[in-house]
Short mmCIF file of C-alpha atoms and ligand atoms in Angstrom, two decimals:
data_model
loop_
_atom_site.label_atom_id
_atom_site.label_comp_id
_atom_site.label_asym_id
_atom_site.label_seq_id
_atom_site.Cartn_x
_atom_site.Cartn_y
_atom_site.Cartn_z
CA MET A 1 -64.91 24.53 -11.95
CA THR A 2 -66.52 27.34 -9.96
CA ILE A 3 -66.03 27.82 -6.25
CA SER A 4 -69.69 26.97 -5.51
CA SER A 5 -69.56 23.59 -7.37
CA ALA A 6 -66.25 22.86 -5.59
CA ARG A 7 -68.03 23.56 -2.30
CA THR A 8 -70.90 21.13 -3.11
CA ARG A 9 -68.34 18.49 -4.12
CA GLU A 10 -66.46 18.96 -0.85
CA TRP A 11 -69.64 18.54 1.20
CA ARG A 12 -70.49 15.36 -0.72
CA ARG A 13 -67.00 13.94 -0.28
CA LEU A 14 -67.08 14.71 3.46
CA ALA A 15 -70.50 13.06 3.83
CA ALA A 16 -69.33 9.92 1.91
CA VAL A 17 -66.16 9.57 4.03
CA LEU A 18 -68.13 10.06 7.28
CA VAL A 19 -70.68 7.39 6.26
CA ALA A 20 -67.84 5.00 5.22
CA LEU A 21 -66.02 5.55 8.55
CA VAL A 22 -69.19 5.04 10.64
CA LEU A 23 -69.91 1.78 8.71
CA ALA A 24 -66.31 0.56 9.09
CA ASP A 25 -66.42 1.43 12.82
CA TYR A 26 -69.64 -0.58 13.16
CA LEU A 27 -68.45 -3.62 11.16
CA LEU A 28 -65.05 -3.80 12.85
CA ALA A 29 -66.55 -3.01 16.28
CA LEU A 30 -64.16 -0.08 16.64
CA THR A 31 -66.77 2.63 17.38
CA PRO A 32 -65.80 5.55 17.40
CA TRP A 33 -62.05 5.29 16.75
CA LEU A 34 -61.99 5.26 12.95
CA LEU A 35 -64.46 8.22 12.82
CA LEU A 36 -62.34 10.18 15.30
CA ALA A 37 -59.14 9.46 13.37
CA GLY A 38 -60.85 10.54 10.11
CA ALA A 39 -62.11 13.79 11.67
CA CYS A 40 -58.60 14.57 12.99
CA ALA A 41 -57.06 13.91 9.57
CA TYR A 42 -59.65 16.17 7.96
CA VAL A 43 -58.98 19.04 10.40
CA ALA A 44 -55.20 18.61 9.96
CA TRP A 45 -55.62 18.83 6.18
CA HIS A 46 -57.48 22.14 6.50
CA VAL A 47 -55.00 23.56 9.09
CA TYR A 48 -52.17 22.74 6.70
CA HIS A 49 -53.91 24.63 3.88
CA VAL A 50 -54.63 27.63 6.11
CA HIS A 51 -50.89 27.71 6.79
CA LEU A 52 -50.20 27.59 3.01
CA LEU A 53 -52.67 30.45 2.47
CA ALA A 54 -51.05 32.57 5.20
CA ARG A 55 -47.60 32.01 3.62
CA TRP A 56 -48.86 32.92 0.17
CA LEU A 57 -50.59 36.09 1.46
CA ALA A 58 -47.43 37.10 3.37
CA SER A 59 -45.51 37.03 0.07
CA GLY A 60 -48.00 39.65 -1.22
CA GLY A 61 -49.27 37.14 -3.76
CA ARG A 62 -45.96 37.38 -5.66
CA GLN A 63 -45.21 33.61 -5.33
CA PRO A 64 -47.15 31.17 -7.51
CA GLU A 65 -50.28 29.83 -5.81
CA PRO A 66 -49.56 26.54 -3.90
CA ALA A 67 -50.43 23.39 -5.96
CA THR A 68 -53.18 21.58 -4.10
CA ARG A 69 -56.43 19.72 -4.59
CA GLY A 70 -60.12 19.88 -3.70
CA ILE A 71 -61.81 22.99 -2.39
CA TRP A 72 -58.44 24.59 -1.53
CA ALA A 73 -57.27 24.37 -5.16
CA GLN A 74 -60.38 26.35 -6.07
CA VAL A 75 -59.84 28.90 -3.24
CA PHE A 76 -56.22 29.52 -4.35
CA GLU A 77 -57.17 29.81 -7.98
CA SER A 78 -59.92 32.37 -7.24
CA LEU A 79 -57.67 34.43 -4.96
CA GLY A 80 -54.89 34.37 -7.57
CA ARG A 81 -57.30 35.56 -10.25
CA ILE A 82 -58.58 38.47 -8.07
CA HIS A 83 -55.01 39.40 -7.21
CA ARG A 84 -53.94 39.46 -10.88
CA GLN A 85 -56.98 41.61 -11.80
CA ASN A 86 -56.16 44.06 -8.98
CA ARG A 87 -52.57 44.33 -10.16
CA LYS A 88 -53.74 45.15 -13.70
CA ARG A 89 -56.25 47.76 -12.42
CA LYS A 90 -53.56 49.38 -10.26
CA LYS A 91 -51.23 49.60 -13.24
CA ARG A 92 -53.95 51.21 -15.34
CA LEU A 93 -54.76 53.73 -12.57
CA ARG A 94 -51.07 54.57 -12.13
CA LYS A 95 -50.88 55.33 -15.86
CA VAL A 96 -53.98 57.58 -15.66
CA VAL A 97 -52.52 59.48 -12.65
CA MET A 98 -49.19 59.85 -14.47
CA ARG A 99 -50.92 61.19 -17.58
CA PHE A 100 -52.91 63.63 -15.42
CA GLN A 101 -49.75 64.80 -13.64
CA GLN A 102 -47.97 65.29 -16.97
CA ALA A 103 -50.94 67.39 -18.21
CA ALA A 104 -50.91 69.47 -14.98
CA GLU A 105 -47.15 69.94 -15.33
CA ALA A 106 -47.62 71.21 -18.87
CA LEU A 107 -50.16 73.87 -17.76
CA PRO A 108 -48.92 77.45 -18.21
CA ASP A 109 -50.79 78.35 -14.98
CA GLY A 110 -49.50 77.39 -11.55
CA ALA A 111 -51.52 74.64 -9.82
CA ILE A 112 -50.98 73.90 -6.14
CA VAL A 113 -52.88 71.42 -3.98
CA LEU A 114 -53.27 72.48 -0.34
CA ASP A 115 -54.59 70.57 2.65
CA ALA A 116 -57.11 71.92 5.19
CA ASN A 117 -54.31 73.76 7.07
CA GLY A 118 -52.94 75.45 3.96
CA LEU A 119 -49.91 73.11 3.69
CA VAL A 120 -48.58 72.41 0.18
CA LEU A 121 -49.26 68.81 -0.90
CA TRP A 122 -48.43 69.02 -4.59
CA MET A 123 -47.52 71.64 -7.17
CA ASN A 124 -46.69 71.85 -10.86
CA GLU A 125 -43.67 73.31 -12.64
CA ALA A 126 -45.28 76.70 -13.36
CA SER A 127 -45.77 77.29 -9.61
CA SER A 128 -42.00 77.43 -9.11
CA ARG A 129 -41.65 80.03 -11.86
CA LEU A 130 -44.53 82.19 -10.60
CA LEU A 131 -44.21 81.83 -6.83
CA GLY A 132 -40.75 80.39 -6.21
CA ILE A 133 -42.10 77.22 -4.58
CA GLU A 134 -39.93 74.17 -5.24
CA SER A 135 -40.79 70.48 -5.07
CA PRO A 136 -39.87 68.47 -2.99
CA ARG A 137 -38.19 71.18 -0.81
CA ASP A 138 -41.40 73.05 -0.02
CA ILE A 139 -43.84 70.15 0.21
CA ALA A 140 -45.71 70.16 3.57
CA ARG A 141 -44.81 73.82 4.20
CA PRO A 142 -47.55 76.43 4.69
CA VAL A 143 -48.36 78.30 1.46
CA SER A 144 -48.67 81.54 3.48
CA SER A 145 -44.92 81.39 4.15
CA PHE A 146 -44.32 81.96 0.40
CA ILE A 147 -47.13 84.42 -0.30
CA ARG A 148 -46.94 86.92 2.55
CA HIS A 149 -49.46 89.33 1.09
CA PRO A 150 -52.02 90.36 3.80
CA LYS A 151 -54.90 90.09 1.29
CA PHE A 152 -53.93 86.46 0.63
CA ALA A 153 -53.60 85.58 4.32
CA ASP A 154 -56.99 87.18 5.07
CA ALA A 155 -58.72 85.28 2.27
CA LEU A 156 -57.12 81.99 3.33
CA ASN A 157 -58.04 82.45 7.01
CA ALA A 158 -61.58 83.58 6.27
CA GLU A 159 -61.97 80.89 3.57
CA ALA A 160 -63.21 83.69 1.28
CA PHE A 161 -62.64 81.99 -2.06
CA ASP A 162 -65.41 83.57 -4.17
CA GLU A 163 -63.37 86.44 -5.60
CA PRO A 164 -59.99 85.91 -7.29
CA LEU A 165 -57.06 87.73 -5.68
CA HIS A 166 -54.83 90.13 -7.57
CA ILE A 167 -51.32 90.35 -6.12
CA SER A 168 -47.76 90.80 -7.31
CA SER A 169 -45.48 87.76 -7.31
CA PRO A 170 -43.31 87.21 -4.22
CA GLN A 171 -40.66 85.90 -6.64
CA ARG A 172 -40.56 88.86 -9.04
CA GLU A 173 -42.29 92.10 -8.06
CA GLU A 174 -43.09 92.99 -11.71
CA LEU A 175 -45.17 89.81 -12.23
CA GLN A 176 -48.88 90.39 -11.64
CA LEU A 177 -50.74 87.29 -10.52
CA LEU A 178 -54.39 86.36 -10.35
CA ILE A 179 -54.97 83.69 -7.70
CA ARG A 180 -58.10 81.60 -7.46
CA ILE A 181 -58.65 79.02 -4.72
CA VAL A 182 -61.18 76.24 -5.26
CA PRO A 183 -62.16 73.94 -2.36
CA TYR A 184 -62.63 70.30 -3.38
CA GLY A 185 -62.75 66.77 -1.98
CA GLY A 186 -63.88 67.85 1.51
CA SER A 187 -60.94 69.70 3.02
CA ARG A 188 -58.53 70.05 0.06
CA ARG A 189 -58.03 73.25 -1.95
CA LEU A 190 -56.74 73.73 -5.47
CA MET A 191 -54.93 77.01 -5.95
CA VAL A 192 -54.66 78.22 -9.55
CA VAL A 193 -52.15 81.00 -10.22
CA ARG A 194 -52.27 82.91 -13.52
CA ASP A 195 -49.75 85.42 -14.85
CA VAL A 196 -51.81 88.51 -15.83
CA THR A 197 -48.88 90.93 -16.16
CA ARG A 198 -49.64 91.73 -19.82
CA ILE A 199 -53.33 92.45 -19.21
CA HIS A 200 -52.42 94.46 -16.10
CA ASN A 201 -49.90 96.57 -18.03
CA LEU A 202 -52.37 97.19 -20.87
CA GLU A 203 -55.02 98.21 -18.34
CA GLN A 204 -52.52 100.54 -16.67
CA MET A 205 -51.64 102.05 -20.06
CA ARG A 206 -55.33 102.64 -20.77
CA LYS A 207 -55.85 104.33 -17.39
CA ASP A 208 -52.75 106.51 -17.82
CA PHE A 209 -53.79 107.44 -21.35
CA VAL A 210 -57.30 108.50 -20.31
CA ALA A 211 -55.96 110.40 -17.29
CA ASN A 212 -53.30 112.19 -19.38
CA VAL A 213 -55.63 113.08 -22.25
CA SER A 214 -58.26 114.39 -19.82
CA HIS A 215 -55.64 116.39 -17.96
CA GLU A 216 -54.17 117.83 -21.17
CA LEU A 217 -57.62 118.82 -22.46
CA ARG A 218 -58.59 120.61 -19.29
CA SER A 219 -56.53 123.80 -19.73
CA PRO A 220 -57.32 124.46 -23.43
CA LEU A 221 -61.00 123.83 -22.69
CA THR A 222 -60.99 126.34 -19.83
CA VAL A 223 -59.54 128.92 -22.22
CA ILE A 224 -62.10 128.13 -24.95
CA VAL A 225 -65.04 128.25 -22.49
CA GLY A 226 -63.73 131.55 -21.10
CA TYR A 227 -63.47 133.18 -24.55
CA LEU A 228 -66.87 131.83 -25.60
CA GLU A 229 -68.48 133.28 -22.46
CA ALA A 230 -66.85 136.63 -23.23
CA LEU A 231 -68.13 136.44 -26.83
CA GLU A 232 -71.64 135.61 -25.61
CA ASP A 233 -71.61 138.80 -23.54
CA ASP A 234 -70.20 140.90 -26.37
CA ASP A 235 -73.04 143.05 -27.77
CA SER A 236 -70.91 144.45 -30.62
CA LEU A 237 -70.96 141.07 -32.49
CA PRO A 238 -73.44 140.70 -35.40
CA ASP A 239 -76.67 138.78 -34.49
CA GLU A 240 -75.96 135.85 -36.83
CA PHE A 241 -73.02 134.86 -34.58
CA ALA A 242 -75.20 134.57 -31.47
CA ARG A 243 -76.59 131.07 -32.22
CA PRO A 244 -73.30 129.39 -33.27
CA ILE A 245 -71.51 130.93 -30.28
CA ALA A 246 -74.23 129.71 -27.89
CA GLN A 247 -73.98 126.20 -29.40
CA MET A 248 -70.18 126.20 -29.20
CA SER A 249 -70.40 127.34 -25.60
CA GLN A 250 -72.89 124.57 -24.77
CA GLN A 251 -70.71 121.88 -26.40
CA ALA A 252 -67.56 123.22 -24.75
CA SER A 253 -69.32 123.04 -21.36
CA ARG A 254 -70.38 119.47 -22.13
CA MET A 255 -66.78 118.57 -23.00
CA THR A 256 -65.64 120.16 -19.74
CA LEU A 257 -68.15 118.01 -17.81
CA ILE A 258 -66.93 114.86 -19.60
CA VAL A 259 -63.28 115.74 -18.89
CA GLU A 260 -64.11 116.42 -15.23
CA ASP A 261 -65.95 113.08 -14.92
CA LEU A 262 -63.10 111.21 -16.68
CA LEU A 263 -60.59 112.82 -14.33
CA GLN A 264 -62.70 111.83 -11.34
CA LEU A 265 -62.86 108.23 -12.60
CA SER A 266 -59.08 108.24 -13.17
CA ARG A 267 -58.49 109.53 -9.65
CA LEU A 268 -60.69 106.75 -8.25
CA GLU A 269 -58.80 104.15 -10.31
CA ALA A 270 -55.40 105.57 -9.40
CA THR A 271 -56.01 104.90 -5.69
CA PRO A 272 -57.15 101.28 -5.67
CA GLY A 273 -58.32 99.60 -2.49
CA ALA A 274 -60.65 100.76 0.22
CA ALA A 275 -61.74 104.37 0.65
CA SER A 276 -60.62 106.32 3.70
CA ASP A 277 -62.28 105.96 7.09
CA GLN A 278 -63.69 109.43 7.82
CA SER A 279 -66.94 109.60 9.75
CA VAL A 280 -69.56 110.72 7.23
CA ALA A 281 -72.88 112.11 8.50
CA VAL A 282 -75.01 110.78 5.66
CA ALA A 283 -78.29 112.29 6.95
CA GLU A 284 -76.92 115.84 6.77
CA MET A 285 -75.31 115.13 3.41
CA LEU A 286 -78.56 113.76 1.98
CA GLU A 287 -80.52 116.79 3.16
CA SER A 288 -78.03 119.07 1.43
CA ILE A 289 -78.32 116.95 -1.77
CA ALA A 290 -82.14 117.18 -1.52
CA ARG A 291 -81.86 121.00 -1.40
CA ASP A 292 -79.61 121.00 -4.50
CA ALA A 293 -81.99 118.61 -6.26
CA ARG A 294 -84.91 120.98 -5.54
CA THR A 295 -82.90 123.82 -7.07
CA LEU A 296 -82.19 121.68 -10.15
CA SER A 297 -85.85 120.64 -10.37
CA GLU A 298 -87.05 124.27 -10.26
CA GLY A 299 -90.28 123.19 -8.60
CA ALA A 300 -91.14 120.56 -11.24
CA HIS A 301 -91.08 117.66 -8.70
CA ARG A 302 -91.93 116.90 -5.12
CA ILE A 303 -88.67 115.87 -3.44
CA ASP A 304 -88.88 114.16 -0.01
CA CYS A 305 -85.95 113.25 2.19
CA HIS A 306 -86.13 110.73 5.04
CA ALA A 307 -82.75 110.26 6.68
CA ASP A 308 -82.06 108.38 9.89
CA ARG A 309 -79.48 110.39 11.85
CA GLU A 310 -78.61 107.37 13.97
CA PHE A 311 -76.47 105.92 11.20
CA THR A 312 -73.23 107.36 9.87
CA LEU A 313 -70.76 105.85 7.44
CA ARG A 314 -67.06 105.17 7.54
CA GLY A 315 -65.81 106.48 4.22
CA ASN A 316 -64.70 109.35 2.05
CA TRP A 317 -67.02 112.40 2.21
CA ASN A 318 -66.24 113.76 -1.27
CA GLU A 319 -66.57 110.40 -3.01
CA LEU A 320 -69.87 109.60 -1.28
CA TYR A 321 -71.26 113.07 -2.00
CA SER A 322 -70.41 112.67 -5.66
CA ALA A 323 -72.06 109.21 -5.86
CA PHE A 324 -75.26 110.11 -3.99
CA SER A 325 -75.75 113.41 -5.80
CA ASN A 326 -75.26 111.66 -9.17
CA ILE A 327 -78.12 109.27 -8.38
CA ALA A 328 -80.36 112.05 -7.02
CA PHE A 329 -79.77 114.40 -9.96
CA ASN A 330 -80.37 111.51 -12.41
CA ALA A 331 -83.77 111.02 -10.76
CA VAL A 332 -84.60 114.70 -11.32
CA GLN A 333 -83.50 114.50 -14.96
CA HIS A 334 -85.41 111.30 -15.74
CA THR A 335 -88.68 112.14 -13.97
CA GLY A 336 -91.34 114.18 -15.69
CA MET A 337 -93.18 117.27 -14.34
CA GLY A 338 -95.18 116.59 -11.18
CA GLY A 339 -93.25 113.41 -10.36
CA VAL A 340 -92.23 112.42 -6.83
CA ILE A 341 -88.63 111.73 -5.79
CA ARG A 342 -87.86 110.22 -2.41
CA LEU A 343 -84.37 110.16 -0.86
CA GLN A 344 -83.96 107.70 2.01
CA TRP A 345 -81.19 106.69 4.41
CA ALA A 346 -82.00 103.94 6.89
CA SER A 347 -81.00 100.56 8.29
CA ASP A 348 -81.37 97.66 5.83
CA GLY A 349 -82.55 95.34 8.62
CA GLU A 350 -79.51 93.11 8.11
CA GLY A 351 -76.95 95.08 10.12
CA GLY A 352 -75.98 97.36 7.23
CA ALA A 353 -77.61 100.50 5.84
CA ARG A 354 -79.20 101.53 2.60
CA LEU A 355 -79.35 104.84 0.75
CA SER A 356 -82.09 104.80 -1.84
CA VAL A 357 -83.46 107.23 -4.39
CA THR A 358 -86.92 106.35 -5.64
CA ASP A 359 -88.62 108.22 -8.47
CA THR A 360 -91.85 108.01 -10.41
CA GLY A 361 -90.06 108.78 -13.67
CA GLU A 362 -89.67 107.11 -17.06
CA GLY A 363 -88.15 103.86 -15.69
CA ILE A 364 -85.64 101.59 -17.42
CA ALA A 365 -86.27 98.39 -19.40
CA GLU A 366 -84.92 95.21 -17.75
CA HIS A 367 -82.25 94.50 -20.40
CA HIS A 368 -80.52 97.87 -19.84
CA ILE A 369 -80.17 97.56 -16.06
CA ALA A 370 -77.08 95.33 -15.92
CA ARG A 371 -75.20 97.70 -18.25
CA LEU A 372 -76.04 101.06 -16.65
CA THR A 373 -72.72 101.33 -14.78
CA GLU A 374 -70.64 100.87 -17.95
CA ARG A 375 -68.84 103.99 -19.11
CA PHE A 376 -70.85 106.00 -21.66
CA TYR A 377 -73.79 103.59 -21.53
CA ARG A 378 -77.05 105.47 -21.94
CA VAL A 379 -80.54 104.08 -22.40
CA ASP A 380 -81.44 106.93 -24.74
CA LYS A 381 -78.31 108.56 -26.13
CA ALA A 382 -80.03 111.53 -27.75
CA ARG A 383 -82.00 112.40 -24.59
CA SER A 384 -78.90 112.08 -22.42
CA HIS A 385 -77.06 114.53 -24.73
CA GLU A 386 -80.01 116.87 -24.62
CA MET A 387 -79.93 116.87 -20.81
CA GLY A 388 -76.18 117.37 -20.70
CA GLY A 389 -75.47 113.86 -19.35
CA THR A 390 -71.94 112.53 -19.71
CA GLY A 391 -72.83 108.83 -19.46
CA LEU A 392 -70.18 108.49 -16.75
CA GLY A 393 -72.25 109.24 -13.64
CA LEU A 394 -73.22 105.67 -12.72
CA ALA A 395 -69.70 104.38 -13.58
CA ILE A 396 -68.41 106.82 -10.92
CA VAL A 397 -71.13 105.64 -8.50
CA LYS A 398 -70.08 102.02 -8.97
CA HIS A 399 -66.40 102.81 -8.39
CA VAL A 400 -67.13 104.79 -5.25
CA LEU A 401 -69.36 102.03 -3.86
CA VAL A 402 -66.79 99.30 -4.54
CA ARG A 403 -64.22 101.37 -2.64
CA HIS A 404 -66.68 101.43 0.28
CA ASP A 405 -67.33 97.65 0.11
CA ALA A 406 -70.85 98.57 -1.00
CA TRP A 407 -72.94 97.73 -4.05
CA LEU A 408 -75.67 99.24 -6.21
CA GLU A 409 -79.12 97.70 -6.66
CA VAL A 410 -81.43 98.98 -9.38
CA GLU A 411 -85.12 98.16 -9.54
CA SER A 412 -87.14 99.74 -12.33
CA ARG A 413 -90.28 99.42 -14.40
CA PRO A 414 -90.64 101.35 -17.66
CA GLY A 415 -93.31 104.00 -17.28
CA GLU A 416 -93.58 103.57 -13.49
CA GLY A 417 -90.25 104.69 -12.04
CA SER A 418 -86.97 103.46 -10.60
CA ARG A 419 -85.22 102.86 -7.32
CA PHE A 420 -81.43 103.12 -7.08
CA SER A 421 -80.16 101.72 -3.75
CA CYS A 422 -76.61 101.88 -2.38
CA ARG A 423 -76.18 99.01 0.09
CA PHE A 424 -73.49 99.36 2.77
CA PRO A 425 -72.29 96.38 4.83
CA ALA A 426 -72.34 96.42 8.65
CA HIS A 427 -68.61 97.13 9.03
CA ARG A 428 -68.98 100.46 7.17
CA VAL A 429 -71.97 101.62 9.22
CA VAL A 430 -71.67 103.33 12.61
CA HIS A 431 -74.64 103.42 14.92
CA ARG A 432 -74.61 106.61 17.00
CA GLU A 433 -76.87 107.37 19.93
CA ILE A 434 -79.21 110.36 19.50
CA PRO A 435 -80.51 111.35 22.93
CA ASP A 436 -83.60 113.19 21.80
CA GLU A 437 -86.05 110.85 20.10
CA LEU A 438 -87.44 113.72 18.06
CA GLU A 439 -84.02 114.45 16.63
CA ARG A 440 -83.82 111.01 15.07
CA LYS A 441 -85.80 111.48 11.92
CA ALA A 442 -85.17 114.53 9.83
CA VAL A 443 -87.86 114.94 7.26
CA ALA A 444 -87.00 117.71 4.96
P1 LIG B 1 -75.98 110.21 -17.73
O1 LIG B 1 -74.93 111.24 -17.59
O2 LIG B 1 -76.40 109.94 -19.14
O3 LIG B 1 -77.14 110.41 -16.78
P2 LIG B 1 -75.37 107.99 -16.03
O4 LIG B 1 -74.23 107.05 -16.02
O5 LIG B 1 -75.60 108.78 -14.81
O6 LIG B 1 -75.22 108.86 -17.31
O7 LIG B 1 -76.68 107.15 -16.31
C1 LIG B 1 -76.67 106.20 -17.37
C2 LIG B 1 -78.05 106.06 -17.96
O8 LIG B 1 -78.91 105.47 -16.99
C3 LIG B 1 -78.73 107.37 -18.28
O9 LIG B 1 -78.36 107.80 -19.57
C4 LIG B 1 -80.19 107.00 -18.23
O10 LIG B 1 -80.59 106.46 -19.45
C5 LIG B 1 -80.24 105.91 -17.17
N1 LIG B 1 -80.74 106.39 -15.87
C6 LIG B 1 -80.00 106.76 -14.80
N2 LIG B 1 -80.80 107.12 -13.77
C7 LIG B 1 -82.07 106.98 -14.20
C8 LIG B 1 -83.36 107.18 -13.60
N3 LIG B 1 -83.50 107.61 -12.35
N4 LIG B 1 -84.45 106.92 -14.35
C9 LIG B 1 -84.33 106.48 -15.63
N5 LIG B 1 -83.16 106.27 -16.24
C10 LIG B 1 -82.04 106.51 -15.55
#
């Protein structure tokens, strides 16, 4: 029987009893005593069952449902059924959670659940090995008390979770860890910790190898270039040697440029982190680069320079000079006769500043743009060789910009020209007051 048919039955039974009691009252001239007594008995019956229900609920549904009749039998049976279903569902969920926890425990990466205040709520086995956090000892303790690295504290406070963090383990200095924090479920955070020691060591070996090879090649190359220059100037040599010696000299110079660029890249990699905080007068620097670019162009291009003297940069003069001149000289090399090159330094309208080099040169097809800053990536290898390019210039630019918290933007259309922009964030830009309005814009 369903609860709704039991309810109908109960109503019917109540109506029949009420009619019978009213009739009996009337026939026996007892109005309304029998009806009153019946109503009291009915209420008492329900109160008794409410008491039974309260007792059964207080036992947490562990006792068998009370044996009773009528609508209450149906109520108890339905409640019992719901209770049994809930118990089964809970058991199933507990098994799923257990299986999930076992899987998380088996992960080779550390997984730590943090609350909104950075307190540890849960962690897996690998976390203890990588970070020295133990369960249950360290549950509800702030994660920043185990990882005291300033980079980690800054990222946690600023909720800057986009970039993974690279730090050494507080447990064992030689372990290199990559930490990623993912916010989830409103205010919770999942912290994933990966051991990247092997990759880090391989990367270090690669850097050392390139730096050492470049360094070792430098001295013999200087000697070779020196002798070749002497041979080029030697008039006593037969004429047939002139061409091969000129070619050897050209290639040796190219090798020297490559070695110099590789050494510069190695130096940038060897000092990771932010560049120094010198005050760099970009306007003056850009004007000097424009003059050098005009010398390189030998009158083949019109080169304009618009630099706002109000803005200076916090950074490393040498690194910035190398990056900006690389972009400017590229523009000269990749723009045909009569082309226009425009060097600009101005506010970006968003609190930061932008240095851009715009040319009306050959342009670059869309699919090359993302790869331009890779080492030795050239759009046209043969032409780059011909122009004496090393293929490392934009890789250096990228490194320098990263060290200045800046980034490179490239817009280009084949056949129409390109714009290379270095974008600097507000905290790297200093706004200085120039009293004379006329002094502000230097147009070279
Ligand atoms: P390279 O020494 O060959 O110039 P870079 O790393 O400086 O090496 O530049 C990589 C490639 O990007 C160049 O080979 C060239 O194909 C392309 N490139 C750079 N600047 C420009 C530009 N202004 N116009 C067209 N192509 C460019």
